[in-house]
Coordinates of N, CA and C in Angstrom, one line a residue:
M1259 N -40.3 105.4 34.4 CA -38.9 105.1 34.2 C -38.0 106.2 34.8
T1260 N -37.0 105.8 35.5 CA -36.1 106.7 36.1 C -34.8 106.8 35.3
E1261 N -34.4 108.0 35.0 CA -33.2 108.2 34.3 C -32.1 108.8 35.2
T1262 N -31.0 108.2 35.2 CA -29.9 108.7 36.0 C -28.8 109.3 35.1
R1263 N -28.4 110.5 35.3 CA -27.4 111.1 34.5 C -26.3 111.7 35.4
S1264 N -25.1 111.6 35.0 CA -24.0 112.3 35.7 C -23.0 112.7 34.7
S1265 N -22.4 113.8 35.0 CA -21.3 114.3 34.1 C -20.0 113.7 34.4
S1266 N -19.0 113.8 33.6 CA -17.7 113.2 33.9 C -17.1 114.0 35.0
A1267 N -17.4 115.3 35.2 CA -16.9 116.0 36.3 C -17.4 115.5 37.7
E1268 N -18.7 115.0 37.7 CA -19.3 114.5 38.9 C -18.7 113.2 39.3
V1269 N -18.3 112.4 38.4 CA -17.8 111.0 38.7 C -16.2 111.0 38.6
E1270 N -15.6 112.0 38.2 CA -14.2 112.0 38.1 C -13.6 112.0 39.5
A1271 N -12.7 111.0 39.7 CA -12.0 110.9 41.0 C -10.6 111.5 40.7
L1272 N -10.0 112.0 41.8 CA -8.7 112.6 41.7 C -7.6 111.7 42.2
T1273 N -6.4 111.9 41.8 CA -5.3 111.1 42.2 C -4.2 112.1 42.7
L1274 N -3.5 111.7 43.7 CA -2.4 112.4 44.3 C -1.2 111.5 44.4
V1275 N 0.0 112.0 44.0 CA 1.2 111.3 44.1 C 2.2 112.1 44.9
V1276 N 2.7 111.5 46.0 CA 3.7 112.1 46.9 C 4.9 111.3 46.9
R1277 N 6.1 111.9 46.9 CA 7.4 111.1 46.9 C 8.3 111.7 48.0
R1278 N 9.1 110.8 48.6 CA 10.1 111.3 49.5 C 11.2 110.2 49.5
T1279 N 12.5 110.6 49.5 CA 13.6 109.7 49.6 C 14.1 109.8 51.0
L1280 N 14.2 108.6 51.6 CA 14.7 108.5 53.0 C 16.0 107.8 53.1
S1281 N 16.8 108.1 54.1 CA 18.1 107.4 54.3 C 17.9 106.2 55.1
A1282 N 17.3 105.2 54.6 CA 17.1 103.9 55.3 C 16.7 102.9 54.2
P1283 N 17.1 101.6 54.4 CA 16.8 100.6 53.5 C 15.3 100.3 53.4
P1284 N 14.8 99.8 52.2 CA 13.4 99.5 52.1 C 12.8 98.6 53.2
K1285 N 13.5 97.6 53.6 CA 13.0 96.8 54.7 C 12.6 97.5 55.9
R1286 N 13.5 98.5 56.3 CA 13.2 99.2 57.6 C 12.0 100.2 57.4
V1287 N 11.9 100.8 56.2 CA 10.8 101.7 55.9 C 9.5 100.9 55.9
F1288 N 9.6 99.8 55.2 CA 8.3 98.9 55.1 C 7.9 98.5 56.5
E1289 N 8.8 98.1 57.4 CA 8.4 97.7 58.7 C 7.8 98.9 59.5
A1290 N 8.4 100.1 59.3 CA 7.8 101.2 60.0 C 6.4 101.5 59.6
W1291 N 6.1 101.2 58.3 CA 4.8 101.4 57.7 C 3.8 100.4 58.2
T1292 N 4.2 99.2 58.5 CA 3.3 98.1 58.6 C 3.3 97.5 60.1
R1293 N 4.1 98.0 61.0 CA 4.0 97.5 62.4 C 3.3 98.6 63.2
A1294 N 2.3 98.2 63.9 CA 1.4 99.2 64.6 C 2.2 100.0 65.6
E1295 N 3.1 99.3 66.4 CA 3.9 100.0 67.4 C 4.8 101.1 66.8
L1296 N 5.3 100.8 65.5 CA 6.1 101.8 64.9 C 5.3 102.9 64.2
L1297 N 4.1 102.5 63.7 CA 3.2 103.5 63.1 C 2.9 104.6 64.1
Q1298 N 2.7 104.2 65.3 CA 2.3 105.2 66.4 C 3.4 106.2 66.6
K1299 N 4.6 105.8 66.3 CA 5.7 106.8 66.6 C 5.9 107.9 65.5
W1300 N 5.4 107.6 64.3 CA 5.6 108.6 63.2 C 4.3 109.1 62.5
W1301 N 3.2 108.4 62.7 CA 2.0 108.8 61.9 C 1.4 110.1 62.5
G1302 N 1.0 111.0 61.5 CA 0.3 112.2 61.9 C 1.0 113.4 61.5
P1303 N 0.4 114.3 60.7 CA 1.1 115.5 60.3 C 1.0 116.6 61.4
G1304 N 2.1 117.3 61.5 CA 2.1 118.5 62.5 C 1.8 118.0 63.9
Q1305 N 0.7 118.6 64.5 CA 0.4 118.3 65.9 C -0.6 117.2 66.0
V1306 N -0.9 116.5 64.9 CA -1.8 115.3 65.0 C -0.9 114.1 65.4
T1307 N -1.4 113.4 66.4 CA -0.7 112.2 66.9 C -1.5 110.9 66.6
C1308 N -0.8 109.8 66.8 CA -1.4 108.5 66.6 C -1.4 107.7 67.9
P1309 N -2.5 107.8 68.7 CA -2.4 107.1 70.0 C -2.7 105.6 69.9
E1310 N -3.2 105.2 68.8 CA -3.5 103.8 68.6 C -3.5 103.4 67.1
A1311 N -3.0 102.2 66.9 CA -3.0 101.7 65.5 C -3.2 100.1 65.6
E1312 N -3.9 99.6 64.6 CA -4.0 98.2 64.5 C -3.7 97.8 63.0
V1313 N -2.9 96.7 62.8 CA -2.5 96.3 61.5 C -2.6 94.8 61.4
D1314 N -3.4 94.3 60.5 CA -3.5 92.8 60.2 C -2.9 92.7 58.8
L1315 N -1.6 92.6 58.8 CA -0.9 92.6 57.5 C -1.0 91.3 56.8
R1316 N -2.0 91.2 56.0 CA -2.3 90.1 55.1 C -3.3 90.5 54.1
V1317 N -3.3 90.0 52.9 CA -4.3 90.4 51.9 C -5.6 90.0 52.4
G1318 N -6.5 91.0 52.5 CA -7.8 90.9 53.1 C -7.9 91.3 54.5
G1319 N -6.7 91.5 55.1 CA -6.6 92.0 56.5 C -6.9 93.5 56.6
S1320 N -7.3 93.9 57.7 CA -7.6 95.3 57.9 C -6.6 96.1 58.7
Y1321 N -6.7 97.4 58.7 CA -5.9 98.3 59.5 C -6.8 99.4 60.0
R1322 N -6.5 100.0 61.2 CA -7.1 101.2 61.7 C -6.0 102.0 62.3
I1323 N -6.1 103.3 62.0 CA -5.1 104.3 62.5 C -5.8 105.5 63.1
A1324 N -5.6 105.7 64.4 CA -6.3 106.8 65.1 C -5.4 108.1 64.9
N1325 N -6.2 109.2 64.5 CA -5.5 110.5 64.4 C -6.1 111.4 65.5
R1326 N -5.3 111.8 66.5 CA -5.8 112.7 67.5 C -5.3 114.1 67.2
F1327 N -6.3 115.0 67.1 CA -6.1 116.4 66.8 C -5.8 117.2 68.0
P1328 N -5.2 118.3 67.9 CA -4.8 119.1 69.1 C -6.0 119.4 70.0
D1329 N -7.3 119.5 69.4 CA -8.5 119.8 70.3 C -9.0 118.5 70.9
G1330 N -8.4 117.4 70.8 CA -8.8 116.1 71.4 C -9.6 115.2 70.6
R1331 N -10.1 115.7 69.4 CA -10.9 114.9 68.5 C -10.1 113.7 68.0
V1332 N -10.7 112.6 67.8 CA -10.0 111.4 67.2 C -10.7 111.0 65.9
M1333 N -10.0 111.0 64.8 CA -10.5 110.5 63.5 C -9.8 109.2 63.2
W1334 N -10.6 108.2 62.9 CA -10.0 106.9 62.5 C -9.9 106.8 61.0
I1335 N -8.7 106.3 60.5 CA -8.5 106.0 59.1 C -8.6 104.4 59.1
H1336 N -9.2 103.9 58.1 CA -9.4 102.4 58.1 C -9.4 101.9 56.7
G1337 N -9.1 100.6 56.5 CA -9.1 100.0 55.2 C -8.7 98.6 55.2
V1338 N -8.6 98.0 54.0 CA -8.3 96.6 53.9 C -7.1 96.5 52.9
F1339 N -6.1 95.6 53.3 CA -5.0 95.4 52.4 C -5.4 94.6 51.2
E1340 N -5.1 95.1 50.0 CA -5.4 94.4 48.7 C -4.2 93.7 48.1
Q1341 N -3.0 94.2 48.4 CA -1.8 93.7 47.8 C -0.6 94.0 48.8
I1342 N 0.2 93.0 49.0 CA 1.4 93.1 49.9 C 2.6 92.4 49.2
E1343 N 3.6 93.2 48.9 CA 4.8 92.7 48.3 C 6.0 93.2 49.2
A1344 N 6.2 92.6 50.4 CA 7.2 93.1 51.3 C 8.6 92.9 50.7
P1345 N 9.5 93.8 50.8 CA 9.3 95.2 51.3 C 9.2 96.2 50.2
K1346 N 8.5 95.9 49.2 CA 8.5 96.8 48.0 C 7.1 97.5 47.8
K1347 N 6.0 96.9 48.1 CA 4.8 97.6 47.7 C 3.6 97.2 48.7
L1348 N 2.7 98.1 48.9 CA 1.5 97.9 49.6 C 0.4 98.6 48.8
V1349 N -0.8 97.9 48.8 CA -2.0 98.5 48.2 C -3.1 98.3 49.2
Y1350 N -3.8 99.3 49.6 CA -4.9 99.2 50.5 C -6.0 100.2 50.3
T1351 N -7.2 99.9 50.7 CA -8.3 100.8 50.6 C -8.1 101.8 51.8
W1352 N -8.9 103.0 51.6 CA -8.7 104.1 52.6 C -10.1 104.7 52.8
G1353 N -10.5 104.8 54.1 CA -11.7 105.4 54.5 C -11.5 106.2 55.8
L1354 N -12.3 107.2 56.0 CA -12.2 108.1 57.1 C -13.5 108.0 58.0
G1355 N -13.3 107.8 59.3 CA -14.5 107.8 60.2 C -15.4 106.6 59.9
D1356 N -16.7 106.9 59.8 CA -17.7 105.9 59.5 C -17.9 105.7 58.0
A1357 N -17.2 106.5 57.2 CA -17.4 106.4 55.7 C -16.8 105.1 55.2
P1358 N -17.3 104.5 54.2 CA -16.7 103.3 53.6 C -15.4 103.6 53.0
S1359 N -14.6 102.6 52.8 CA -13.2 102.7 52.3 C -13.3 102.8 50.8
S1360 N -13.6 104.0 50.3 CA -13.8 104.1 48.8 C -12.5 104.5 48.1
E1361 N -11.5 105.0 48.8 CA -10.3 105.5 48.2 C -9.2 104.4 48.2
R1362 N -8.2 104.5 47.4 CA -7.1 103.5 47.4 C -5.8 104.2 47.5
V1363 N -4.9 103.5 48.3 CA -3.5 104.0 48.5 C -2.6 102.9 48.0
T1364 N -1.6 103.3 47.2 CA -0.5 102.4 46.8 C 0.8 103.0 47.3
V1365 N 1.6 102.3 48.1 CA 2.8 102.8 48.6 C 3.9 101.9 48.0
Q1366 N 4.9 102.5 47.3 CA 6.0 101.8 46.8 C 7.2 102.2 47.5
F1367 N 8.1 101.2 47.8 CA 9.3 101.4 48.6 C 10.5 101.0 47.6
E1368 N 11.0 102.0 46.9 CA 12.0 101.7 45.9 C 13.4 102.0 46.4
E1369 N 14.3 101.0 46.3 CA 15.7 101.2 46.7 C 16.4 102.1 45.7
R1370 N 17.0 103.2 46.3 CA 17.7 104.2 45.5 C 19.2 104.2 45.6
S1371 N 19.7 103.6 46.7 CA 21.1 103.5 46.9 C 21.3 102.3 47.9
A1372 N 22.5 102.1 48.4 CA 22.7 101.0 49.3 C 21.9 101.2 50.6
D1373 N 21.6 102.5 51.0 CA 20.9 102.7 52.2 C 19.9 103.8 52.0
G1374 N 19.2 103.8 50.9 CA 18.2 104.8 50.6 C 16.9 104.2 50.0
T1375 N 15.8 104.8 50.3 CA 14.5 104.3 49.8 C 13.7 105.5 49.3
E1376 N 13.2 105.4 48.1 CA 12.2 106.4 47.7 C 10.8 105.9 48.0
V1377 N 10.0 106.6 48.8 CA 8.7 106.2 49.1 C 7.8 107.0 48.1
I1378 N 7.0 106.2 47.4 CA 6.1 106.8 46.4 C 4.6 106.4 46.8
I1379 N 3.9 107.4 47.2 CA 2.5 107.2 47.6 C 1.6 107.7 46.5
T1380 N 0.7 106.8 46.0 CA -0.3 107.2 45.0 C -1.7 107.0 45.7
H1381 N -2.3 108.1 45.9 CA -3.6 108.1 46.6 C -4.7 108.3 45.5
E1382 N -5.5 107.3 45.3 CA -6.5 107.4 44.2 C -7.9 107.5 44.7
R1383 N -8.8 107.8 43.8 CA -10.3 107.8 44.0 C -10.7 108.9 45.0
I1384 N -9.9 110.0 45.1 CA -10.2 111.1 46.0 C -11.4 111.8 45.3
T1385 N -12.4 112.2 46.1 CA -13.6 112.7 45.6 C -13.7 114.2 45.5
S1386 N -12.8 114.9 46.0 CA -12.9 116.4 45.8 C -11.5 117.0 45.9
H1387 N -11.4 118.2 45.3 CA -10.2 119.0 45.3 C -9.8 119.3 46.8
E1388 N -10.8 119.7 47.6 CA -10.5 120.0 49.0 C -9.9 118.8 49.7
A1389 N -10.5 117.6 49.5 CA -9.9 116.4 50.1 C -8.5 116.1 49.6
R1390 N -8.3 116.3 48.3 CA -6.9 116.1 47.8 C -5.9 117.0 48.5
V1391 N -6.3 118.3 48.7 CA -5.3 119.2 49.4 C -5.1 118.7 50.8
Q1392 N -6.1 118.3 51.5 CA -6.0 117.8 52.9 C -5.1 116.5 52.9
H1393 N -5.3 115.6 51.9 CA -4.4 114.4 51.9 C -3.0 114.8 51.6
E1394 N -2.8 115.7 50.7 CA -1.4 116.1 50.4 C -0.7 116.7 51.6
H1395 N -1.4 117.6 52.3 CA -0.8 118.1 53.6 C -0.6 116.9 54.6
G1396 N -1.5 116.0 54.7 CA -1.4 114.9 55.6 C -0.2 114.0 55.2
W1397 N -0.1 113.7 54.0 CA 1.0 112.8 53.6 C 2.4 113.4 53.8
F1398 N 2.5 114.7 53.4 CA 3.8 115.4 53.6 C 4.2 115.4 55.1
G1399 N 3.2 115.7 55.9 CA 3.4 115.7 57.4 C 3.8 114.4 57.9
C1400 N 3.1 113.3 57.5 CA 3.4 112.0 57.9 C 4.8 111.6 57.5
L1401 N 5.2 111.9 56.3 CA 6.5 111.6 55.8 C 7.6 112.3 56.6
D1402 N 7.3 113.5 57.1 CA 8.2 114.2 58.0 C 8.5 113.3 59.2
G1403 N 7.4 112.8 59.8 CA 7.6 111.9 61.0 C 8.3 110.6 60.7
L1404 N 8.0 110.0 59.5 CA 8.6 108.8 59.1 C 10.1 109.0 58.9
E1405 N 10.5 110.1 58.3 CA 11.9 110.5 58.0 C 12.6 110.6 59.4
T1406 N 12.0 111.2 60.3 CA 12.6 111.4 61.7 C 12.8 110.0 62.3
L1407 N 11.8 109.1 62.2 CA 12.0 107.8 62.8 C 13.0 106.9 62.1
V1408 N 13.0 106.8 60.8 CA 13.9 105.9 60.1 C 15.3 106.5 59.7
G1409 N 15.3 107.8 59.7 CA 16.5 108.5 59.3 C 16.3 109.3 58.0
G1410 N 16.6 110.5 58.1 CA 16.3 111.4 57.0 C 17.5 111.9 56.2
G1411 N 17.3 112.5 55.1 CA 18.4 113.1 54.4 C 18.9 114.4 54.9

């Protein structure tokens, strides 16, 4: 008989919440998030660029986003859309490279004024503190680019 044990620390997944208010209506921010040609303009923190993106915006549809690092390496982010409530909410799985999409991202686009949107990103099922720190850096950097594209505060 084989016995499998795990502690709660081993199976505990981490969650990250990142918020940013942008000076653009929810529809414009949602489109920037879900149209491949617009994603390529803002995606990527710091010197990371997005040379290619694919978005099949439907429940069960997939997406792929290329992240090109300054040294030329390209890392693909991929996943499947689980929930779409345009222009208010997206829920999708998240995976890196060849790894399965085991993480989940929820993005809420909440109207805060006549021309403002609070973007709330909840990134769940993160498997390590190191990955959580990297995701936090990545999301803040991506939101800088999004803010530049759609209009910032």
